[in-house]
Amino acid sequence: MQTNMRREIDEIPEAAARLLERSATGLAQAGAALRAKNPSFLVTIARGSSDHAALFLKYAIELTTGRPVASLGPSLASIYGADLKLGGAAAIAISQSGKSPDIVAMAEAATRAGAVSIALTNTLPSPIAEACTHPLDILAGPEIAVAATKSYVNSIVAGLAVLGEWTGDATLKHAVADLPNQLAKAVKLDWQDFAGDLAEAESLYVLGRGPALAIASEAALKFKETSGMHAEAYSAAEVLHGPVALVGPRFPVLVLAARDAAEASVADIADGMSAKGAVVHVTSARAGKAKRLPFVETGHPLTDALALILPFYGFVEAWSRSRGLNPDAPENLKKVTETR
């Protein structure tokens, strides 16, 4: 019997196409607002999978515009009542439900401080939409499985579309327009070869660099959420500064590499860990020792990184079921989490 999670993974390409078609006006208006503001820096406000989407957009914005992006702890507003100086900034708040009190409080504080504030949410109307100057419906559609999939991808698609409108980057805009086609290819890829090397493992690392680090962070969370398996995400560079000490024979490592400037170094690190006896699977043809996983080349480094999450989602849903678990309803979790 097909799970809700699997059904929602399969709906991602269609959800992305729906977003780009139906929210085109709002995406363009948000981009125009950023262009008019010309912010000296940006901040993001999010938790969980939404925060991993924010991390992806942080790299995308910094690489494309040269503006620094910082993640704000929502408790700065909801608990500590900090008065942040954001008059020269733009803020991006991401919330699937649009109603977590601490996210809303931080978004309201950013707007009051004079930031151009953009809400990416799957729920309109909602408190987060009211808190921001430019609420955008990501149009992922109903998401029943507890683990977010469609909303994670569409939050990033929306952010990339706004970024393209802001900068006028024709190459990026073309890549975003082509995303539904590329995601339709990616969702069909099979990563089940990785399952055999996880059978006896109690923990694993998921590595990435740049935008792919945000994908690694999301992947590690999904291992915990759907399979009760301990997984830690690290930068492929940062892991060498201490955490590599745990990597030994048969230790599983999933390395997510995009076709970007970091690919060569990430592939080298994957091969280095493989030489230590670790069981390493990597999404790069540049690796010599690590096992290769299939991937889609989208033709743009940002969308290439995003496409990596689809075959992973398919893998982890199947992995969860193979362990006798229900990926739709993980223990101790609920669909909407509200923190203060």
mmCIF file of C-alpha atoms in Angstrom:
data_model
loop_
_atom_site.group_PDB
_atom_site.id
_atom_site.type_symbol
_atom_site.label_atom_id
_atom_site.label_comp_id
_atom_site.label_asym_id
_atom_site.label_seq_id
_atom_site.Cartn_x
_atom_site.Cartn_y
_atom_site.Cartn_z
ATOM 1 C CA MET A 1 0.000 0.000 0.000
ATOM 2 C CA GLN A 2 1.403 3.394 -1.001
ATOM 3 C CA THR A 3 2.169 5.744 1.877
ATOM 4 C CA ASN A 4 1.115 9.374 1.974
ATOM 5 C CA MET A 5 4.795 10.292 2.064
ATOM 6 C CA ARG A 6 5.499 8.411 -1.179
ATOM 7 C CA ARG A 7 2.456 9.976 -2.821
ATOM 8 C CA GLU A 8 3.576 13.446 -1.772
ATOM 9 C CA ILE A 9 7.129 12.841 -3.021
ATOM 10 C CA ASP A 10 5.719 11.891 -6.412
ATOM 11 C CA GLU A 11 3.661 15.106 -6.438
ATOM 12 C CA ILE A 12 6.711 17.383 -6.054
ATOM 13 C CA PRO A 13 7.282 18.127 -9.776
ATOM 14 C CA GLU A 14 3.608 19.020 -10.217
ATOM 15 C CA ALA A 15 3.646 21.150 -7.059
ATOM 16 C CA ALA A 16 6.679 23.077 -8.306
ATOM 17 C CA ALA A 17 4.993 23.721 -11.658
ATOM 18 C CA ARG A 18 1.820 24.903 -9.911
ATOM 19 C CA LEU A 19 3.795 27.316 -7.756
ATOM 20 C CA LEU A 20 5.658 28.869 -10.664
ATOM 21 C CA GLU A 21 2.451 29.291 -12.660
ATOM 22 C CA ARG A 22 -0.036 30.472 -10.053
ATOM 23 C CA SER A 23 2.235 32.538 -7.810
ATOM 24 C CA ALA A 24 4.146 34.219 -10.628
ATOM 25 C CA THR A 25 2.758 37.682 -9.868
ATOM 26 C CA GLY A 26 3.565 37.474 -6.158
ATOM 27 C CA LEU A 27 7.059 36.139 -6.845
ATOM 28 C CA ALA A 28 7.730 39.018 -9.228
ATOM 29 C CA GLN A 29 6.414 41.576 -6.733
ATOM 30 C CA ALA A 30 8.624 40.227 -3.951
ATOM 31 C CA GLY A 31 11.630 40.341 -6.262
ATOM 32 C CA ALA A 32 10.808 43.917 -7.213
ATOM 33 C CA ALA A 33 10.549 44.864 -3.528
ATOM 34 C CA LEU A 34 14.025 43.479 -2.879
ATOM 35 C CA ARG A 35 15.373 45.308 -5.904
ATOM 36 C CA ALA A 36 13.881 48.576 -4.644
ATOM 37 C CA LYS A 37 15.121 48.005 -1.092
ATOM 38 C CA ASN A 38 18.597 46.926 -2.188
ATOM 39 C CA PRO A 39 19.230 45.396 1.257
ATOM 40 C CA SER A 40 22.742 45.410 2.650
ATOM 41 C CA PHE A 41 22.058 42.041 4.293
ATOM 42 C CA LEU A 42 19.253 39.511 4.770
ATOM 43 C CA VAL A 43 18.001 37.387 7.640
ATOM 44 C CA THR A 44 16.021 34.155 7.700
ATOM 45 C CA ILE A 45 13.461 32.980 10.242
ATOM 46 C CA ALA A 46 12.520 29.292 10.349
ATOM 47 C CA ARG A 47 12.749 25.975 12.171
ATOM 48 C CA GLY A 48 13.074 22.308 11.166
ATOM 49 C CA SER A 49 12.826 21.499 7.461
ATOM 50 C CA SER A 50 11.921 25.133 6.810
ATOM 51 C CA ASP A 51 15.240 26.162 8.362
ATOM 52 C CA HIS A 52 17.045 23.794 6.007
ATOM 53 C CA ALA A 53 15.234 25.515 3.130
ATOM 54 C CA ALA A 54 16.409 28.829 4.586
ATOM 55 C CA LEU A 55 19.993 27.516 4.679
ATOM 56 C CA PHE A 56 19.732 26.621 0.999
ATOM 57 C CA LEU A 57 18.491 30.119 0.195
ATOM 58 C CA LYS A 58 21.272 31.634 2.298
ATOM 59 C CA TYR A 59 23.883 30.036 0.047
ATOM 60 C CA ALA A 60 21.908 30.884 -3.094
ATOM 61 C CA ILE A 61 21.581 34.557 -2.133
ATOM 62 C CA GLU A 62 25.180 34.930 -1.008
ATOM 63 C CA LEU A 63 26.540 33.245 -4.140
ATOM 64 C CA THR A 64 24.280 35.245 -6.472
ATOM 65 C CA THR A 65 24.157 38.710 -4.891
ATOM 66 C CA GLY A 66 27.138 38.928 -2.554
ATOM 67 C CA ARG A 67 24.840 39.953 0.316
ATOM 68 C CA PRO A 68 25.458 38.157 3.620
ATOM 69 C CA VAL A 69 22.551 36.189 5.075
ATOM 70 C CA ALA A 70 22.136 35.306 8.755
ATOM 71 C CA SER A 71 19.726 32.928 10.458
ATOM 72 C CA LEU A 72 17.872 34.548 13.366
ATOM 73 C CA GLY A 73 16.916 32.532 16.413
ATOM 74 C CA PRO A 74 13.138 33.051 16.733
ATOM 75 C CA SER A 75 13.474 33.171 20.522
ATOM 76 C CA LEU A 76 15.223 36.539 20.137
ATOM 77 C CA ALA A 77 11.761 38.032 19.769
ATOM 78 C CA SER A 78 9.430 35.552 21.470
ATOM 79 C CA ILE A 79 11.493 34.919 24.617
ATOM 80 C CA TYR A 80 14.169 37.581 24.875
ATOM 81 C CA GLY A 81 12.378 40.551 23.345
ATOM 82 C CA ALA A 82 15.544 41.721 21.591
ATOM 83 C CA ASP A 83 15.349 44.919 19.557
ATOM 84 C CA LEU A 84 17.248 44.108 16.366
ATOM 85 C CA LYS A 85 18.387 46.815 13.952
ATOM 86 C CA LEU A 86 16.988 45.554 10.650
ATOM 87 C CA GLY A 87 16.069 48.765 8.861
ATOM 88 C CA GLY A 88 18.549 48.111 6.060
ATOM 89 C CA ALA A 89 17.705 44.444 5.753
ATOM 90 C CA ALA A 90 15.301 42.030 4.140
ATOM 91 C CA ALA A 91 13.823 39.086 6.028
ATOM 92 C CA ILE A 92 12.604 35.725 4.754
ATOM 93 C CA ALA A 93 10.310 33.802 7.090
ATOM 94 C CA ILE A 94 9.461 30.203 6.188
ATOM 95 C CA SER A 95 6.670 28.240 7.848
ATOM 96 C CA GLN A 96 4.530 25.504 6.340
ATOM 97 C CA SER A 97 1.650 26.047 8.760
ATOM 98 C CA GLY A 98 2.271 29.770 9.124
ATOM 99 C CA LYS A 99 1.341 29.837 12.786
ATOM 100 C CA SER A 100 4.239 28.848 15.046
ATOM 101 C CA PRO A 101 4.218 31.661 17.632
ATOM 102 C CA ASP A 102 7.980 32.196 17.804
ATOM 103 C CA ILE A 103 8.372 32.338 14.015
ATOM 104 C CA VAL A 104 5.482 34.781 13.765
ATOM 105 C CA ALA A 105 6.864 36.943 16.582
ATOM 106 C CA MET A 106 10.276 37.204 14.934
ATOM 107 C CA ALA A 107 8.722 38.018 11.550
ATOM 108 C CA GLU A 108 6.584 40.734 13.147
ATOM 109 C CA ALA A 109 9.660 42.174 14.857
ATOM 110 C CA ALA A 110 11.586 42.242 11.570
ATOM 111 C CA THR A 111 8.741 44.024 9.811
ATOM 112 C CA ARG A 112 8.394 46.574 12.613
ATOM 113 C CA ALA A 113 12.136 47.203 12.431
ATOM 114 C CA GLY A 114 11.787 48.260 8.791
ATOM 115 C CA ALA A 115 12.882 45.123 6.951
ATOM 116 C CA VAL A 116 11.232 44.104 3.701
ATOM 117 C CA SER A 117 9.745 40.838 4.923
ATOM 118 C CA ILE A 118 8.785 37.884 2.763
ATOM 119 C CA ALA A 119 6.740 34.961 4.075
ATOM 120 C CA LEU A 120 6.974 31.589 2.349
ATOM 121 C CA THR A 121 4.071 29.509 3.607
ATOM 122 C CA ASN A 122 1.798 26.690 2.536
ATOM 123 C CA THR A 123 -1.118 28.218 4.429
ATOM 124 C CA LEU A 124 -2.951 31.405 3.456
ATOM 125 C CA PRO A 125 -4.364 33.214 5.274
ATOM 126 C CA SER A 126 -2.140 32.648 8.310
ATOM 127 C CA PRO A 127 -0.429 34.649 11.065
ATOM 128 C CA ILE A 128 2.938 34.518 9.276
ATOM 129 C CA ALA A 129 1.339 36.009 6.169
ATOM 130 C CA GLU A 130 -0.102 38.853 8.214
ATOM 131 C CA ALA A 131 3.272 39.451 9.863
ATOM 132 C CA CYS A 132 5.134 40.045 6.591
ATOM 133 C CA THR A 133 4.949 42.660 3.868
ATOM 134 C CA HIS A 134 5.031 40.096 1.057
ATOM 135 C CA PRO A 135 3.255 36.811 1.868
ATOM 136 C CA LEU A 136 3.754 34.119 -0.775
ATOM 137 C CA ASP A 137 1.702 30.954 -1.088
ATOM 138 C CA ILE A 138 4.116 28.149 -1.982
ATOM 139 C CA LEU A 139 1.141 26.065 -3.208
ATOM 140 C CA ALA A 140 2.591 22.702 -2.243
ATOM 141 C CA GLY A 141 -0.928 21.428 -1.682
ATOM 142 C CA PRO A 142 -2.152 19.352 1.273
ATOM 143 C CA GLU A 143 0.715 17.515 2.965
ATOM 144 C CA ILE A 144 -0.551 14.719 5.200
ATOM 145 C CA ALA A 145 2.652 12.855 6.058
ATOM 146 C CA VAL A 146 4.336 14.301 9.143
ATOM 147 C CA ALA A 147 7.711 14.568 7.411
ATOM 148 C CA ALA A 148 7.705 17.588 5.099
ATOM 149 C CA THR A 149 8.686 16.942 1.478
ATOM 150 C CA LYS A 150 6.635 19.014 -0.972
ATOM 151 C CA SER A 151 6.689 22.075 1.254
ATOM 152 C CA TYR A 152 10.479 21.877 1.685
ATOM 153 C CA VAL A 153 11.094 21.766 -2.046
ATOM 154 C CA ASN A 154 8.520 24.428 -2.909
ATOM 155 C CA SER A 155 9.891 26.799 -0.268
ATOM 156 C CA ILE A 156 13.248 26.645 -2.040
ATOM 157 C CA VAL A 157 11.693 26.911 -5.495
ATOM 158 C CA ALA A 158 9.813 30.035 -4.374
ATOM 159 C CA GLY A 159 12.961 31.538 -2.887
ATOM 160 C CA LEU A 160 14.973 30.860 -6.047
ATOM 161 C CA ALA A 161 12.218 32.376 -8.180
ATOM 162 C CA VAL A 162 12.214 35.530 -6.045
ATOM 163 C CA LEU A 163 16.007 35.641 -6.265
ATOM 164 C CA GLY A 164 15.831 35.451 -10.057
ATOM 165 C CA GLU A 165 13.291 38.275 -10.157
ATOM 166 C CA TRP A 166 15.385 40.376 -7.768
ATOM 167 C CA THR A 167 18.644 40.027 -9.676
ATOM 168 C CA GLY A 168 17.327 39.637 -13.214
ATOM 169 C CA ASP A 169 19.708 36.681 -13.587
ATOM 170 C CA ALA A 170 18.470 35.167 -16.867
ATOM 171 C CA THR A 171 20.366 31.906 -16.379
ATOM 172 C CA LEU A 172 18.872 31.365 -12.943
ATOM 173 C CA LYS A 173 15.385 32.285 -14.129
ATOM 174 C CA HIS A 174 15.623 29.770 -16.966
ATOM 175 C CA ALA A 175 16.864 27.069 -14.577
ATOM 176 C CA VAL A 176 13.987 27.720 -12.171
ATOM 177 C CA ALA A 177 11.444 27.605 -15.011
ATOM 178 C CA ASP A 178 12.873 24.233 -16.045
ATOM 179 C CA LEU A 179 12.807 22.807 -12.508
ATOM 180 C CA PRO A 180 9.524 20.881 -12.831
ATOM 181 C CA ASN A 181 10.994 18.938 -15.759
ATOM 182 C CA GLN A 182 14.243 18.237 -13.917
ATOM 183 C CA LEU A 183 12.455 17.240 -10.712
ATOM 184 C CA ALA A 184 10.298 14.828 -12.713
ATOM 185 C CA LYS A 185 13.508 13.062 -13.763
ATOM 186 C CA ALA A 186 15.006 13.135 -10.276
ATOM 187 C CA VAL A 187 11.971 11.605 -8.565
ATOM 188 C CA LYS A 188 12.394 8.442 -10.662
ATOM 189 C CA LEU A 189 15.993 7.766 -9.586
ATOM 190 C CA ASP A 190 16.713 4.723 -7.407
ATOM 191 C CA TRP A 191 19.147 4.943 -4.478
ATOM 192 C CA GLN A 192 18.270 1.584 -2.941
ATOM 193 C CA ASP A 193 21.862 0.326 -3.342
ATOM 194 C CA PHE A 194 22.600 2.448 -0.280
ATOM 195 C CA ALA A 195 20.214 0.361 1.833
ATOM 196 C CA GLY A 196 22.461 -2.702 1.916
ATOM 197 C CA ASP A 197 25.243 -0.730 3.561
ATOM 198 C CA LEU A 198 22.933 0.600 6.279
ATOM 199 C CA ALA A 199 21.581 -2.739 7.471
ATOM 200 C CA GLU A 200 23.668 -3.049 10.651
ATOM 201 C CA ALA A 201 24.497 0.609 11.164
ATOM 202 C CA GLU A 202 23.357 2.604 14.183
ATOM 203 C CA SER A 203 24.510 5.990 12.899
ATOM 204 C CA LEU A 204 25.701 7.708 9.735
ATOM 205 C CA TYR A 205 26.997 10.996 8.379
ATOM 206 C CA VAL A 206 25.412 12.961 5.558
ATOM 207 C CA LEU A 207 27.818 15.407 3.932
ATOM 208 C CA GLY A 208 27.470 18.308 1.541
ATOM 209 C CA ARG A 209 29.001 21.653 0.811
ATOM 210 C CA GLY A 210 27.439 24.975 -0.151
ATOM 211 C CA PRO A 211 23.775 24.554 -1.161
ATOM 212 C CA ALA A 212 24.191 20.765 -0.935
ATOM 213 C CA LEU A 213 24.878 21.151 2.799
ATOM 214 C CA ALA A 214 21.280 22.327 3.167
ATOM 215 C CA ILE A 215 20.191 19.159 1.362
ATOM 216 C CA ALA A 216 22.393 17.074 3.668
ATOM 217 C CA SER A 217 20.827 18.755 6.709
ATOM 218 C CA GLU A 218 17.354 17.917 5.457
ATOM 219 C CA ALA A 219 18.384 14.333 4.691
ATOM 220 C CA ALA A 220 19.814 13.794 8.180
ATOM 221 C CA LEU A 221 16.589 15.098 9.724
ATOM 222 C CA LYS A 222 14.510 12.747 7.586
ATOM 223 C CA PHE A 223 16.546 9.743 8.756
ATOM 224 C CA LYS A 224 15.672 10.689 12.336
ATOM 225 C CA GLU A 225 12.031 11.524 11.630
ATOM 226 C CA THR A 226 11.048 8.574 9.477
ATOM 227 C CA SER A 227 13.421 5.813 10.576
ATOM 228 C CA GLY A 228 14.510 6.617 14.124
ATOM 229 C CA MET A 229 18.107 6.440 12.904
ATOM 230 C CA HIS A 230 20.808 8.727 14.190
ATOM 231 C CA ALA A 231 22.237 10.796 11.335
ATOM 232 C CA GLU A 232 24.373 13.922 11.466
ATOM 233 C CA ALA A 233 24.877 16.428 8.673
ATOM 234 C CA TYR A 234 28.213 18.138 8.222
ATOM 235 C CA SER A 235 29.977 20.259 5.695
ATOM 236 C CA ALA A 236 32.285 17.965 3.764
ATOM 237 C CA ALA A 237 35.090 20.295 4.876
ATOM 238 C CA GLU A 238 33.947 20.713 8.499
ATOM 239 C CA VAL A 239 33.734 16.962 9.058
ATOM 240 C CA LEU A 240 37.532 16.798 8.776
ATOM 241 C CA HIS A 241 37.866 19.153 11.755
ATOM 242 C CA GLY A 242 36.998 16.543 14.371
ATOM 243 C CA PRO A 243 33.944 14.418 13.454
ATOM 244 C CA VAL A 244 35.975 12.290 11.026
ATOM 245 C CA ALA A 245 37.452 10.625 14.129
ATOM 246 C CA LEU A 246 34.333 8.437 14.285
ATOM 247 C CA VAL A 247 34.687 7.252 10.708
ATOM 248 C CA GLY A 248 36.088 3.741 10.510
ATOM 249 C CA PRO A 249 35.444 0.414 8.792
ATOM 250 C CA ARG A 250 31.846 -0.015 7.623
ATOM 251 C CA PHE A 251 30.765 3.413 8.903
ATOM 252 C CA PRO A 252 28.140 4.622 6.397
ATOM 253 C CA VAL A 253 28.526 8.042 4.792
ATOM 254 C CA LEU A 254 26.158 9.643 2.291
ATOM 255 C CA VAL A 255 27.901 12.404 0.351
ATOM 256 C CA LEU A 256 25.741 14.838 -1.611
ATOM 257 C CA ALA A 257 27.675 16.641 -4.321
ATOM 258 C CA ALA A 258 26.203 19.019 -6.882
ATOM 259 C CA ARG A 259 27.754 20.027 -10.200
ATOM 260 C CA ASP A 260 29.323 23.182 -8.776
ATOM 261 C CA ALA A 261 32.670 24.606 -7.724
ATOM 262 C CA ALA A 262 32.804 22.339 -4.656
ATOM 263 C CA GLU A 263 32.246 19.040 -6.454
ATOM 264 C CA ALA A 264 35.898 18.110 -6.921
ATOM 265 C CA SER A 265 36.806 18.697 -3.276
ATOM 266 C CA VAL A 266 33.701 16.875 -2.043
ATOM 267 C CA ALA A 267 34.463 13.867 -4.238
ATOM 268 C CA ASP A 268 38.051 13.810 -2.928
ATOM 269 C CA ILE A 269 36.785 13.790 0.662
ATOM 270 C CA ALA A 270 34.370 10.971 -0.187
ATOM 271 C CA ASP A 271 37.242 8.937 -1.605
ATOM 272 C CA GLY A 272 39.380 9.710 1.435
ATOM 273 C CA MET A 273 36.746 8.339 3.787
ATOM 274 C CA SER A 274 36.295 5.308 1.572
ATOM 275 C CA ALA A 275 40.022 4.659 1.891
ATOM 276 C CA LYS A 276 39.548 4.531 5.686
ATOM 277 C CA GLY A 277 37.151 1.627 5.211
ATOM 278 C CA ALA A 278 33.952 3.620 5.471
ATOM 279 C CA VAL A 279 31.075 2.689 3.175
ATOM 280 C CA VAL A 280 30.641 5.874 1.171
ATOM 281 C CA HIS A 281 28.000 6.631 -1.442
ATOM 282 C CA VAL A 282 28.353 9.866 -3.407
ATOM 283 C CA THR A 283 26.408 11.728 -6.083
ATOM 284 C CA SER A 284 29.420 12.463 -8.270
ATOM 285 C CA ALA A 285 31.116 10.836 -11.234
ATOM 286 C CA ARG A 286 34.403 12.331 -10.034
ATOM 287 C CA ALA A 287 34.806 9.855 -7.180
ATOM 288 C CA GLY A 288 37.173 6.956 -7.725
ATOM 289 C CA LYS A 289 36.749 4.815 -4.599
ATOM 290 C CA ALA A 290 33.333 5.809 -3.222
ATOM 291 C CA LYS A 291 30.222 4.171 -4.613
ATOM 292 C CA ARG A 292 28.280 6.351 -7.023
ATOM 293 C CA LEU A 293 24.593 7.189 -6.759
ATOM 294 C CA PRO A 294 22.584 8.381 -9.773
ATOM 295 C CA PHE A 295 21.734 12.072 -10.067
ATOM 296 C CA VAL A 296 20.213 14.571 -12.465
ATOM 297 C CA GLU A 297 22.338 17.265 -14.048
ATOM 298 C CA THR A 298 20.043 20.270 -14.311
ATOM 299 C CA GLY A 299 22.581 22.585 -15.929
ATOM 300 C CA HIS A 300 22.669 25.049 -13.028
ATOM 301 C CA PRO A 301 24.567 24.552 -9.747
ATOM 302 C CA LEU A 302 21.676 25.701 -7.547
ATOM 303 C CA THR A 303 18.912 23.640 -9.104
ATOM 304 C CA ASP A 304 21.337 20.721 -9.442
ATOM 305 C CA ALA A 305 21.737 20.707 -5.655
ATOM 306 C CA LEU A 306 17.993 20.925 -5.055
ATOM 307 C CA ALA A 307 17.261 17.968 -7.332
ATOM 308 C CA LEU A 308 19.341 15.719 -5.048
ATOM 309 C CA ILE A 309 16.650 15.672 -2.376
ATOM 310 C CA LEU A 310 14.065 13.853 -4.506
ATOM 311 C CA PRO A 311 15.852 10.504 -4.899
ATOM 312 C CA PHE A 312 16.832 10.744 -1.248
ATOM 313 C CA TYR A 313 13.214 11.219 -0.186
ATOM 314 C CA GLY A 314 12.266 8.149 -2.190
ATOM 315 C CA PHE A 315 15.074 6.183 -0.591
ATOM 316 C CA VAL A 316 14.320 7.153 3.003
ATOM 317 C CA GLU A 317 10.594 6.447 2.642
ATOM 318 C CA ALA A 318 11.373 2.924 1.448
ATOM 319 C CA TRP A 319 14.082 2.506 4.097
ATOM 320 C CA SER A 320 11.609 3.407 6.825
ATOM 321 C CA ARG A 321 9.111 0.812 5.617
ATOM 322 C CA SER A 322 11.843 -1.818 5.363
ATOM 323 C CA ARG A 323 12.470 -1.325 9.092
ATOM 324 C CA GLY A 324 8.819 -2.008 9.847
ATOM 325 C CA LEU A 325 8.037 1.653 10.515
ATOM 326 C CA ASN A 326 5.349 3.991 9.231
ATOM 327 C CA PRO A 327 6.969 7.064 7.613
ATOM 328 C CA ASP A 328 3.610 8.849 7.625
ATOM 329 C CA ALA A 329 3.380 8.899 11.416
ATOM 330 C CA PRO A 330 6.739 8.893 13.224
ATOM 331 C CA GLU A 331 6.664 8.365 16.980
ATOM 332 C CA ASN A 332 6.683 11.467 19.187
ATOM 333 C CA LEU A 333 6.032 13.829 16.267
ATOM 334 C CA LYS A 334 3.010 15.687 14.964
ATOM 335 C CA LYS A 335 2.432 17.533 11.716
ATOM 336 C CA VAL A 336 2.307 21.051 13.128
ATOM 337 C CA THR A 337 4.745 22.017 15.877
ATOM 338 C CA GLU A 338 4.165 25.303 17.636
ATOM 339 C CA THR A 339 6.979 26.673 19.777
ATOM 340 C CA ARG A 340 7.172 29.888 21.728
#
